[in-house]
Amino acid sequence: MINLIEKRGSFAVVAIDIKRIDAQNACMFRDELTALLNAGSASLILDMSAVEFVDSSGLGALVGVFKSIGPRGDLALASPRPPVEKMLKLTRMDRVFRLFGTLREAVEAIAGVGSS
Amino acid sequence: MSSDLLTIASTSLDVRRALDWIASQISSSPFDHRRDDITLAASEVLNNIVRHGYAEAVNGRIDLEIRQTDTGLTLVITDTAPLSLPEAIESETHDFPKIEDIPRDELPESGFGLALIYACADGVTFERLVDRNVTVLEFLS
């Protein structure tokens, strides 16, 4: 469901390897990301490029992870597809999560340094 | 007018099957550009029927009908759950919460379903009949 690409300092870069985050898998999705937080990552960068659909259950899972992160870190969503981005805008969650057009932009912003 | 029918069981896996069916029915139709709205609204209705109407009982029945004309698509969802959808999610509102005003640790993790349905569909009707609930979602081309 998730694939840890890189763990650097206090943040982890994670590829989401599922097409949908919905009522069928939202709990497991949240559990897997929470396990990463519990393993020491303060911030998460999620590569959302493979995700075609997020419903309100999937959104709830993302919010739950965001709350688990707390003020010590960030939740960044990179490369959300148009339907996912539209859903985040409809629910105003684009003002809560940090959205980036590309994974590179997200990594640069969260790491606070340029990447090669 | 064309009409297509599908019956599913009240499980989240069957909801996925229904969404795939809806997407295939509107593919190459005048409503294909509304696919995201239609599937998201349908997903919210169906998952709420599964989770709240049938209270996760897997032996419930849900019927779907898609009616298409040149100018409008109507999705009729019928179930026999004891609670109609508005009764089942009565705590939800038609409007999205003002996220900006909510502290991070109090952000809602649920309650977006009804607002998403109204945001995505051009018309929404819930009807509680004697032996069934009928939800009608309308979309303009």
PDB file of C-alpha atoms in Angstrom:
ATOM      1  CA  MET A   1       0.000   0.000   0.000  1.00  0.00           C
ATOM      2  CA  ILE A   2       2.838   2.402   0.862  1.00  0.00           C
ATOM      3  CA  ASN A   3       6.451   2.233  -0.199  1.00  0.00           C
ATOM      4  CA  LEU A   4       9.146   4.021   1.795  1.00  0.00           C
ATOM      5  CA  ILE A   5      11.369   5.723  -0.784  1.00  0.00           C
ATOM      6  CA  GLU A   6      13.686   7.618   1.490  1.00  0.00           C
ATOM      7  CA  LYS A   7      14.132   8.441   5.125  1.00  0.00           C
ATOM      8  CA  ARG A   8      16.189  11.560   5.577  1.00  0.00           C
ATOM      9  CA  GLY A   9      16.650  13.269   8.900  1.00  0.00           C
ATOM     10  CA  SER A  10      13.263  13.771  10.459  1.00  0.00           C
ATOM     11  CA  PHE A  11      11.152  13.181   7.374  1.00  0.00           C
ATOM     12  CA  ALA A  12      10.214  10.247   5.200  1.00  0.00           C
ATOM     13  CA  VAL A  13       9.308  10.190   1.533  1.00  0.00           C
ATOM     14  CA  VAL A  14       6.614   7.650   0.795  1.00  0.00           C
ATOM     15  CA  ALA A  15       5.111   6.506  -2.491  1.00  0.00           C
ATOM     16  CA  ILE A  16       1.453   5.613  -2.259  1.00  0.00           C
ATOM     17  CA  ASP A  17       1.105   2.480  -4.351  1.00  0.00           C
ATOM     18  CA  ILE A  18      -2.679   2.243  -4.507  1.00  0.00           C
ATOM     19  CA  LYS A  19      -5.119   3.754  -6.971  1.00  0.00           C
ATOM     20  CA  ARG A  20      -7.789   4.502  -4.409  1.00  0.00           C
ATOM     21  CA  ILE A  21      -7.858   5.587  -0.799  1.00  0.00           C
ATOM     22  CA  ASP A  22     -11.426   4.854   0.192  1.00  0.00           C
ATOM     23  CA  ALA A  23     -13.657   3.168   2.738  1.00  0.00           C
ATOM     24  CA  GLN A  24     -12.211  -0.209   1.767  1.00  0.00           C
ATOM     25  CA  ASN A  25      -8.605   0.542   2.715  1.00  0.00           C
ATOM     26  CA  ALA A  26      -8.536   3.856   4.628  1.00  0.00           C
ATOM     27  CA  CYS A  27      -7.905   2.267   8.037  1.00  0.00           C
ATOM     28  CA  MET A  28      -4.990   0.183   6.806  1.00  0.00           C
ATOM     29  CA  PHE A  29      -3.581   3.169   4.933  1.00  0.00           C
ATOM     30  CA  ARG A  30      -3.678   5.244   8.086  1.00  0.00           C
ATOM     31  CA  ASP A  31      -2.127   2.459  10.168  1.00  0.00           C
ATOM     32  CA  GLU A  32       0.798   2.079   7.795  1.00  0.00           C
ATOM     33  CA  LEU A  33       1.565   5.780   7.817  1.00  0.00           C
ATOM     34  CA  THR A  34       1.162   5.966  11.583  1.00  0.00           C
ATOM     35  CA  ALA A  35       3.715   3.174  11.917  1.00  0.00           C
ATOM     36  CA  LEU A  36       6.199   5.328  10.023  1.00  0.00           C
ATOM     37  CA  LEU A  37       5.557   8.193  12.426  1.00  0.00           C
ATOM     38  CA  ASN A  38       6.009   5.894  15.377  1.00  0.00           C
ATOM     39  CA  ALA A  39       9.324   4.780  13.884  1.00  0.00           C
ATOM     40  CA  GLY A  40      10.638   8.310  14.215  1.00  0.00           C
ATOM     41  CA  SER A  41       9.609  10.356  11.189  1.00  0.00           C
ATOM     42  CA  ALA A  42       8.335  13.785  12.189  1.00  0.00           C
ATOM     43  CA  SER A  43       7.174  14.758   8.706  1.00  0.00           C
ATOM     44  CA  LEU A  44       5.835  12.779   5.796  1.00  0.00           C
ATOM     45  CA  ILE A  45       5.989  13.522   2.092  1.00  0.00           C
ATOM     46  CA  LEU A  46       3.496  11.422   0.190  1.00  0.00           C
ATOM     47  CA  ASP A  47       3.942  10.883  -3.529  1.00  0.00           C
ATOM     48  CA  MET A  48       0.295  10.813  -4.572  1.00  0.00           C
ATOM     49  CA  SER A  49       0.905  10.454  -8.303  1.00  0.00           C
ATOM     50  CA  ALA A  50      -0.493   6.912  -8.459  1.00  0.00           C
ATOM     51  CA  VAL A  51      -3.662   7.746  -6.534  1.00  0.00           C
ATOM     52  CA  GLU A  52      -6.651   8.274  -8.801  1.00  0.00           C
ATOM     53  CA  PHE A  53      -9.405   8.576  -6.227  1.00  0.00           C
ATOM     54  CA  VAL A  54      -9.805   9.683  -2.613  1.00  0.00           C
ATOM     55  CA  ASP A  55     -13.202   9.651  -0.914  1.00  0.00           C
ATOM     56  CA  SER A  56     -14.204  11.067   2.474  1.00  0.00           C
ATOM     57  CA  SER A  57     -12.861   7.993   4.270  1.00  0.00           C
ATOM     58  CA  GLY A  58      -9.500   8.445   2.584  1.00  0.00           C
ATOM     59  CA  LEU A  59      -9.580  12.111   3.469  1.00  0.00           C
ATOM     60  CA  GLY A  60     -10.330  11.180   7.078  1.00  0.00           C
ATOM     61  CA  ALA A  61      -7.280   8.917   7.101  1.00  0.00           C
ATOM     62  CA  LEU A  62      -5.092  11.756   5.836  1.00  0.00           C
ATOM     63  CA  VAL A  63      -6.501  14.107   8.469  1.00  0.00           C
ATOM     64  CA  GLY A  64      -5.867  11.481  11.142  1.00  0.00           C
ATOM     65  CA  VAL A  65      -2.238  11.152  10.081  1.00  0.00           C
ATOM     66  CA  PHE A  66      -1.892  14.932   9.988  1.00  0.00           C
ATOM     67  CA  LYS A  67      -3.184  15.170  13.544  1.00  0.00           C
ATOM     68  CA  SER A  68      -0.839  12.388  14.661  1.00  0.00           C
ATOM     69  CA  ILE A  69       2.091  14.341  13.262  1.00  0.00           C
ATOM     70  CA  GLY A  70       1.124  17.266  15.438  1.00  0.00           C
ATOM     71  CA  PRO A  71       2.929  20.608  15.485  1.00  0.00           C
ATOM     72  CA  ARG A  72       6.362  18.963  15.276  1.00  0.00           C
ATOM     73  CA  GLY A  73       6.139  18.233  11.574  1.00  0.00           C
ATOM     74  CA  ASP A  74       4.366  18.486   8.243  1.00  0.00           C
ATOM     75  CA  LEU A  75       2.283  16.377   5.933  1.00  0.00           C
ATOM     76  CA  ALA A  76       3.077  17.153   2.312  1.00  0.00           C
ATOM     77  CA  LEU A  77       1.176  15.745  -0.644  1.00  0.00           C
ATOM     78  CA  ALA A  78       3.140  15.704  -3.866  1.00  0.00           C
ATOM     79  CA  SER A  79       1.792  15.340  -7.406  1.00  0.00           C
ATOM     80  CA  PRO A  80      -1.882  14.886  -6.575  1.00  0.00           C
ATOM     81  CA  ARG A  81      -3.921  14.010  -9.656  1.00  0.00           C
ATOM     82  CA  PRO A  82      -6.657  16.456 -10.694  1.00  0.00           C
ATOM     83  CA  PRO A  83      -9.552  14.497  -9.113  1.00  0.00           C
ATOM     84  CA  VAL A  84      -7.683  14.237  -5.814  1.00  0.00           C
ATOM     85  CA  GLU A  85      -6.661  17.888  -5.868  1.00  0.00           C
ATOM     86  CA  LYS A  86     -10.238  18.897  -6.649  1.00  0.00           C
ATOM     87  CA  MET A  87     -11.523  16.884  -3.694  1.00  0.00           C
ATOM     88  CA  LEU A  88      -8.961  18.517  -1.394  1.00  0.00           C
ATOM     89  CA  LYS A  89     -10.011  21.967  -2.631  1.00  0.00           C
ATOM     90  CA  LEU A  90     -13.717  21.223  -2.251  1.00  0.00           C
ATOM     91  CA  THR A  91     -13.201  20.233   1.361  1.00  0.00           C
ATOM     92  CA  ARG A  92     -10.728  23.108   1.897  1.00  0.00           C
ATOM     93  CA  MET A  93      -8.096  20.604   2.971  1.00  0.00           C
ATOM     94  CA  ASP A  94      -5.737  22.175   0.453  1.00  0.00           C
ATOM     95  CA  ARG A  95      -5.399  24.877   3.123  1.00  0.00           C
ATOM     96  CA  VAL A  96      -4.412  22.314   5.738  1.00  0.00           C
ATOM     97  CA  PHE A  97      -2.056  19.919   3.965  1.00  0.00           C
ATOM     98  CA  ARG A  98       0.917  21.222   2.042  1.00  0.00           C
ATOM     99  CA  LEU A  99       0.392  20.478  -1.658  1.00  0.00           C
ATOM    100  CA  PHE A 100       3.196  20.401  -4.203  1.00  0.00           C
ATOM    101  CA  GLY A 101       3.121  19.882  -7.958  1.00  0.00           C
ATOM    102  CA  THR A 102       6.109  17.581  -7.926  1.00  0.00           C
ATOM    103  CA  LEU A 103       7.874  15.311  -5.469  1.00  0.00           C
ATOM    104  CA  ARG A 104      11.067  17.300  -5.910  1.00  0.00           C
ATOM    105  CA  GLU A 105       9.343  20.524  -4.892  1.00  0.00           C
ATOM    106  CA  ALA A 106       7.953  18.848  -1.823  1.00  0.00           C
ATOM    107  CA  VAL A 107      11.298  17.414  -0.772  1.00  0.00           C
ATOM    108  CA  GLU A 108      13.023  20.762  -1.263  1.00  0.00           C
ATOM    109  CA  ALA A 109      10.398  22.567   0.792  1.00  0.00           C
ATOM    110  CA  ILE A 110      10.314  20.078   3.640  1.00  0.00           C
ATOM    111  CA  ALA A 111      14.068  19.517   3.723  1.00  0.00           C
ATOM    112  CA  GLY A 112      14.652  23.252   3.498  1.00  0.00           C
ATOM    113  CA  VAL A 113      17.515  22.753   1.052  1.00  0.00           C
ATOM    114  CA  GLY A 114      17.824  22.405  -2.694  1.00  0.00           C
ATOM    115  CA  SER A 115      18.249  18.946  -4.091  1.00  0.00           C
ATOM    116  CA  SER A 116      20.393  17.937  -6.986  1.00  0.00           C
TER     117      SER A 116
ATOM    118  CA  MET B   1     -33.107   7.807 -23.027  1.00  0.00           C
ATOM    119  CA  SER B   2     -30.860   4.874 -22.102  1.00  0.00           C
ATOM    120  CA  SER B   3     -31.001   3.019 -18.811  1.00  0.00           C
ATOM    121  CA  ASP B   4     -28.600   0.570 -17.152  1.00  0.00           C
ATOM    122  CA  LEU B   5     -28.973  -1.454 -13.970  1.00  0.00           C
ATOM    123  CA  LEU B   6     -26.635  -3.007 -11.406  1.00  0.00           C
ATOM    124  CA  THR B   7     -27.264  -4.717  -8.074  1.00  0.00           C
ATOM    125  CA  ILE B   8     -24.536  -4.975  -5.438  1.00  0.00           C
ATOM    126  CA  ALA B   9     -24.204  -6.265  -1.885  1.00  0.00           C
ATOM    127  CA  SER B  10     -23.674  -3.862   1.005  1.00  0.00           C
ATOM    128  CA  THR B  11     -19.887  -4.124   1.227  1.00  0.00           C
ATOM    129  CA  SER B  12     -17.155  -1.580   0.567  1.00  0.00           C
ATOM    130  CA  LEU B  13     -15.658  -3.941  -1.991  1.00  0.00           C
ATOM    131  CA  ASP B  14     -18.948  -4.001  -3.884  1.00  0.00           C
ATOM    132  CA  VAL B  15     -19.023  -0.216  -3.747  1.00  0.00           C
ATOM    133  CA  ARG B  16     -15.769  -0.231  -5.672  1.00  0.00           C
ATOM    134  CA  ARG B  17     -17.334  -2.547  -8.223  1.00  0.00           C
ATOM    135  CA  ALA B  18     -20.272  -0.181  -8.566  1.00  0.00           C
ATOM    136  CA  LEU B  19     -17.970   2.803  -9.105  1.00  0.00           C
ATOM    137  CA  ASP B  20     -16.101   0.928 -11.829  1.00  0.00           C
ATOM    138  CA  TRP B  21     -19.451   0.092 -13.428  1.00  0.00           C
ATOM    139  CA  ILE B  22     -20.569   3.717 -13.311  1.00  0.00           C
ATOM    140  CA  ALA B  23     -17.292   4.847 -14.867  1.00  0.00           C
ATOM    141  CA  SER B  24     -17.678   2.311 -17.655  1.00  0.00           C
ATOM    142  CA  GLN B  25     -21.281   3.369 -18.303  1.00  0.00           C
ATOM    143  CA  ILE B  26     -20.396   7.029 -18.758  1.00  0.00           C
ATOM    144  CA  SER B  27     -17.187   6.408 -20.661  1.00  0.00           C
ATOM    145  CA  SER B  28     -17.423   8.023 -24.113  1.00  0.00           C
ATOM    146  CA  SER B  29     -20.732   9.614 -23.152  1.00  0.00           C
ATOM    147  CA  PRO B  30     -21.462  13.347 -22.860  1.00  0.00           C
ATOM    148  CA  PHE B  31     -20.977  12.897 -19.118  1.00  0.00           C
ATOM    149  CA  ASP B  32     -17.457  11.530 -19.195  1.00  0.00           C
ATOM    150  CA  HIS B  33     -16.081  14.949 -18.238  1.00  0.00           C
ATOM    151  CA  ARG B  34     -18.220  14.746 -15.073  1.00  0.00           C
ATOM    152  CA  ARG B  35     -16.797  11.356 -14.112  1.00  0.00           C
ATOM    153  CA  ASP B  36     -14.974  12.646 -11.027  1.00  0.00           C
ATOM    154  CA  ASP B  37     -18.109  14.346  -9.685  1.00  0.00           C
ATOM    155  CA  ILE B  38     -20.337  11.378 -10.444  1.00  0.00           C
ATOM    156  CA  THR B  39     -18.068   8.727  -8.936  1.00  0.00           C
ATOM    157  CA  LEU B  40     -17.270  10.781  -5.833  1.00  0.00           C
ATOM    158  CA  ALA B  41     -20.929  11.570  -5.132  1.00  0.00           C
ATOM    159  CA  ALA B  42     -21.893   7.948  -5.778  1.00  0.00           C
ATOM    160  CA  SER B  43     -19.081   6.714  -3.543  1.00  0.00           C
ATOM    161  CA  GLU B  44     -20.261   8.888  -0.672  1.00  0.00           C
ATOM    162  CA  VAL B  45     -23.871   7.752  -1.021  1.00  0.00           C
ATOM    163  CA  LEU B  46     -22.998   4.068  -1.358  1.00  0.00           C
ATOM    164  CA  ASN B  47     -20.444   3.946   1.437  1.00  0.00           C
ATOM    165  CA  ASN B  48     -22.798   5.758   3.783  1.00  0.00           C
ATOM    166  CA  ILE B  49     -25.544   3.267   2.975  1.00  0.00           C
ATOM    167  CA  VAL B  50     -23.111   0.414   3.682  1.00  0.00           C
ATOM    168  CA  ARG B  51     -21.631   1.905   6.849  1.00  0.00           C
ATOM    169  CA  HIS B  52     -24.592   3.656   8.415  1.00  0.00           C
ATOM    170  CA  GLY B  53     -27.764   2.509   6.671  1.00  0.00           C
ATOM    171  CA  TYR B  54     -26.995  -1.198   6.859  1.00  0.00           C
ATOM    172  CA  ALA B  55     -24.584  -0.702   9.792  1.00  0.00           C
ATOM    173  CA  GLU B  56     -21.916  -2.840   8.065  1.00  0.00           C
ATOM    174  CA  ALA B  57     -24.267  -5.822   7.606  1.00  0.00           C
ATOM    175  CA  VAL B  58     -23.033  -7.473   4.412  1.00  0.00           C
ATOM    176  CA  ASN B  59     -26.327  -9.007   3.319  1.00  0.00           C
ATOM    177  CA  GLY B  60     -27.969  -5.757   2.319  1.00  0.00           C
ATOM    178  CA  ARG B  61     -29.002  -5.079  -1.243  1.00  0.00           C
ATOM    179  CA  ILE B  62     -28.308  -1.913  -3.208  1.00  0.00           C
ATOM    180  CA  ASP B  63     -29.709  -1.309  -6.683  1.00  0.00           C
ATOM    181  CA  LEU B  64     -28.276   1.251  -9.057  1.00  0.00           C
ATOM    182  CA  GLU B  65     -29.821   2.649 -12.185  1.00  0.00           C
ATOM    183  CA  ILE B  66     -28.218   5.098 -14.572  1.00  0.00           C
ATOM    184  CA  ARG B  67     -30.518   7.028 -16.883  1.00  0.00           C
ATOM    185  CA  GLN B  68     -28.898   9.128 -19.565  1.00  0.00           C
ATOM    186  CA  THR B  69     -30.365  11.671 -21.910  1.00  0.00           C
ATOM    187  CA  ASP B  70     -28.511  14.157 -24.084  1.00  0.00           C
ATOM    188  CA  THR B  71     -28.580  16.771 -21.353  1.00  0.00           C
ATOM    189  CA  GLY B  72     -28.756  14.951 -18.047  1.00  0.00           C
ATOM    190  CA  LEU B  73     -27.583  11.868 -16.202  1.00  0.00           C
ATOM    191  CA  THR B  74     -29.642  10.532 -13.323  1.00  0.00           C
ATOM    192  CA  LEU B  75     -28.251   7.982 -10.885  1.00  0.00           C
ATOM    193  CA  VAL B  76     -30.943   6.267  -8.837  1.00  0.00           C
ATOM    194  CA  ILE B  77     -29.720   4.308  -5.803  1.00  0.00           C
ATOM    195  CA  THR B  78     -32.219   2.138  -3.961  1.00  0.00           C
ATOM    196  CA  ASP B  79     -31.609   0.264  -0.709  1.00  0.00           C
ATOM    197  CA  THR B  80     -33.686  -1.452   1.953  1.00  0.00           C
ATOM    198  CA  ALA B  81     -31.675  -0.334   4.970  1.00  0.00           C
ATOM    199  CA  PRO B  82     -33.701   0.514   8.077  1.00  0.00           C
ATOM    200  CA  LEU B  83     -32.420   4.096   8.034  1.00  0.00           C
ATOM    201  CA  SER B  84     -32.501   6.463   5.096  1.00  0.00           C
ATOM    202  CA  LEU B  85     -29.260   8.201   4.317  1.00  0.00           C
ATOM    203  CA  PRO B  86     -30.207  11.563   5.870  1.00  0.00           C
ATOM    204  CA  GLU B  87     -31.336   9.751   9.017  1.00  0.00           C
ATOM    205  CA  ALA B  88     -28.171   7.673   9.088  1.00  0.00           C
ATOM    206  CA  ILE B  89     -25.865  10.665   8.838  1.00  0.00           C
ATOM    207  CA  GLU B  90     -28.065  13.249  10.495  1.00  0.00           C
ATOM    208  CA  SER B  91     -25.097  14.814  12.245  1.00  0.00           C
ATOM    209  CA  GLU B  92     -23.625  15.865   8.908  1.00  0.00           C
ATOM    210  CA  THR B  93     -24.375  19.164   7.198  1.00  0.00           C
ATOM    211  CA  HIS B  94     -24.626  20.299   3.592  1.00  0.00           C
ATOM    212  CA  ASP B  95     -21.683  22.625   4.085  1.00  0.00           C
ATOM    213  CA  PHE B  96     -18.023  21.919   4.565  1.00  0.00           C
ATOM    214  CA  PRO B  97     -16.547  22.938   7.898  1.00  0.00           C
ATOM    215  CA  LYS B  98     -14.457  26.107   7.922  1.00  0.00           C
ATOM    216  CA  ILE B  99     -11.189  24.292   8.281  1.00  0.00           C
ATOM    217  CA  GLU B 100      -9.190  27.478   8.703  1.00  0.00           C
ATOM    218  CA  ASP B 101     -10.908  28.161  12.020  1.00  0.00           C
ATOM    219  CA  ILE B 102     -10.247  24.733  13.518  1.00  0.00           C
ATOM    220  CA  PRO B 103      -7.100  23.882  15.519  1.00  0.00           C
ATOM    221  CA  ARG B 104      -5.079  21.026  14.063  1.00  0.00           C
ATOM    222  CA  ASP B 105      -5.846  18.595  16.860  1.00  0.00           C
ATOM    223  CA  GLU B 106      -9.587  19.203  16.458  1.00  0.00           C
ATOM    224  CA  LEU B 107      -9.823  18.786  12.697  1.00  0.00           C
ATOM    225  CA  PRO B 108     -12.726  16.521  11.723  1.00  0.00           C
ATOM    226  CA  GLU B 109     -11.837  13.081  10.366  1.00  0.00           C
ATOM    227  CA  SER B 110     -15.361  12.387   9.139  1.00  0.00           C
ATOM    228  CA  GLY B 111     -18.543  14.215   8.273  1.00  0.00           C
ATOM    229  CA  PHE B 112     -17.597  15.339   4.778  1.00  0.00           C
ATOM    230  CA  GLY B 113     -19.801  12.867   2.914  1.00  0.00           C
ATOM    231  CA  LEU B 114     -23.071  14.765   2.672  1.00  0.00           C
ATOM    232  CA  ALA B 115     -21.371  18.032   1.752  1.00  0.00           C
ATOM    233  CA  LEU B 116     -19.410  16.236  -0.965  1.00  0.00           C
ATOM    234  CA  ILE B 117     -22.613  14.762  -2.375  1.00  0.00           C
ATOM    235  CA  TYR B 118     -24.234  18.187  -2.615  1.00  0.00           C
ATOM    236  CA  ALA B 119     -21.053  19.771  -3.994  1.00  0.00           C
ATOM    237  CA  CYS B 120     -20.626  17.206  -6.760  1.00  0.00           C
ATOM    238  CA  ALA B 121     -24.227  16.644  -7.910  1.00  0.00           C
ATOM    239  CA  ASP B 122     -26.484  19.212  -9.576  1.00  0.00           C
ATOM    240  CA  GLY B 123     -29.536  17.727  -7.900  1.00  0.00           C
ATOM    241  CA  VAL B 124     -29.935  15.513  -4.829  1.00  0.00           C
ATOM    242  CA  THR B 125     -33.129  13.890  -3.570  1.00  0.00           C
ATOM    243  CA  PHE B 126     -33.564  11.494  -0.658  1.00  0.00           C
ATOM    244  CA  GLU B 127     -36.864   9.666  -0.295  1.00  0.00           C
ATOM    245  CA  ARG B 128     -37.907   7.234   2.416  1.00  0.00           C
ATOM    246  CA  LEU B 129     -40.629   4.881   1.121  1.00  0.00           C
ATOM    247  CA  VAL B 130     -42.423   2.149   3.042  1.00  0.00           C
ATOM    248  CA  ASP B 131     -39.952  -0.601   2.257  1.00  0.00           C
ATOM    249  CA  ARG B 132     -36.975   1.153   0.726  1.00  0.00           C
ATOM    250  CA  ASN B 133     -34.879   4.286   0.446  1.00  0.00           C
ATOM    251  CA  VAL B 134     -34.369   6.020  -2.873  1.00  0.00           C
ATOM    252  CA  THR B 135     -31.510   8.432  -3.480  1.00  0.00           C
ATOM    253  CA  VAL B 136     -31.498  10.325  -6.758  1.00  0.00           C
ATOM    254  CA  LEU B 137     -28.413  12.165  -7.982  1.00  0.00           C
ATOM    255  CA  GLU B 138     -28.687  14.354 -11.068  1.00  0.00           C
ATOM    256  CA  PHE B 139     -25.853  15.643 -13.212  1.00  0.00           C
ATOM    257  CA  LEU B 140     -25.991  18.032 -16.156  1.00  0.00           C
ATOM    258  CA  SER B 141     -23.828  17.412 -19.194  1.00  0.00           C
TER     259      SER B 141
END
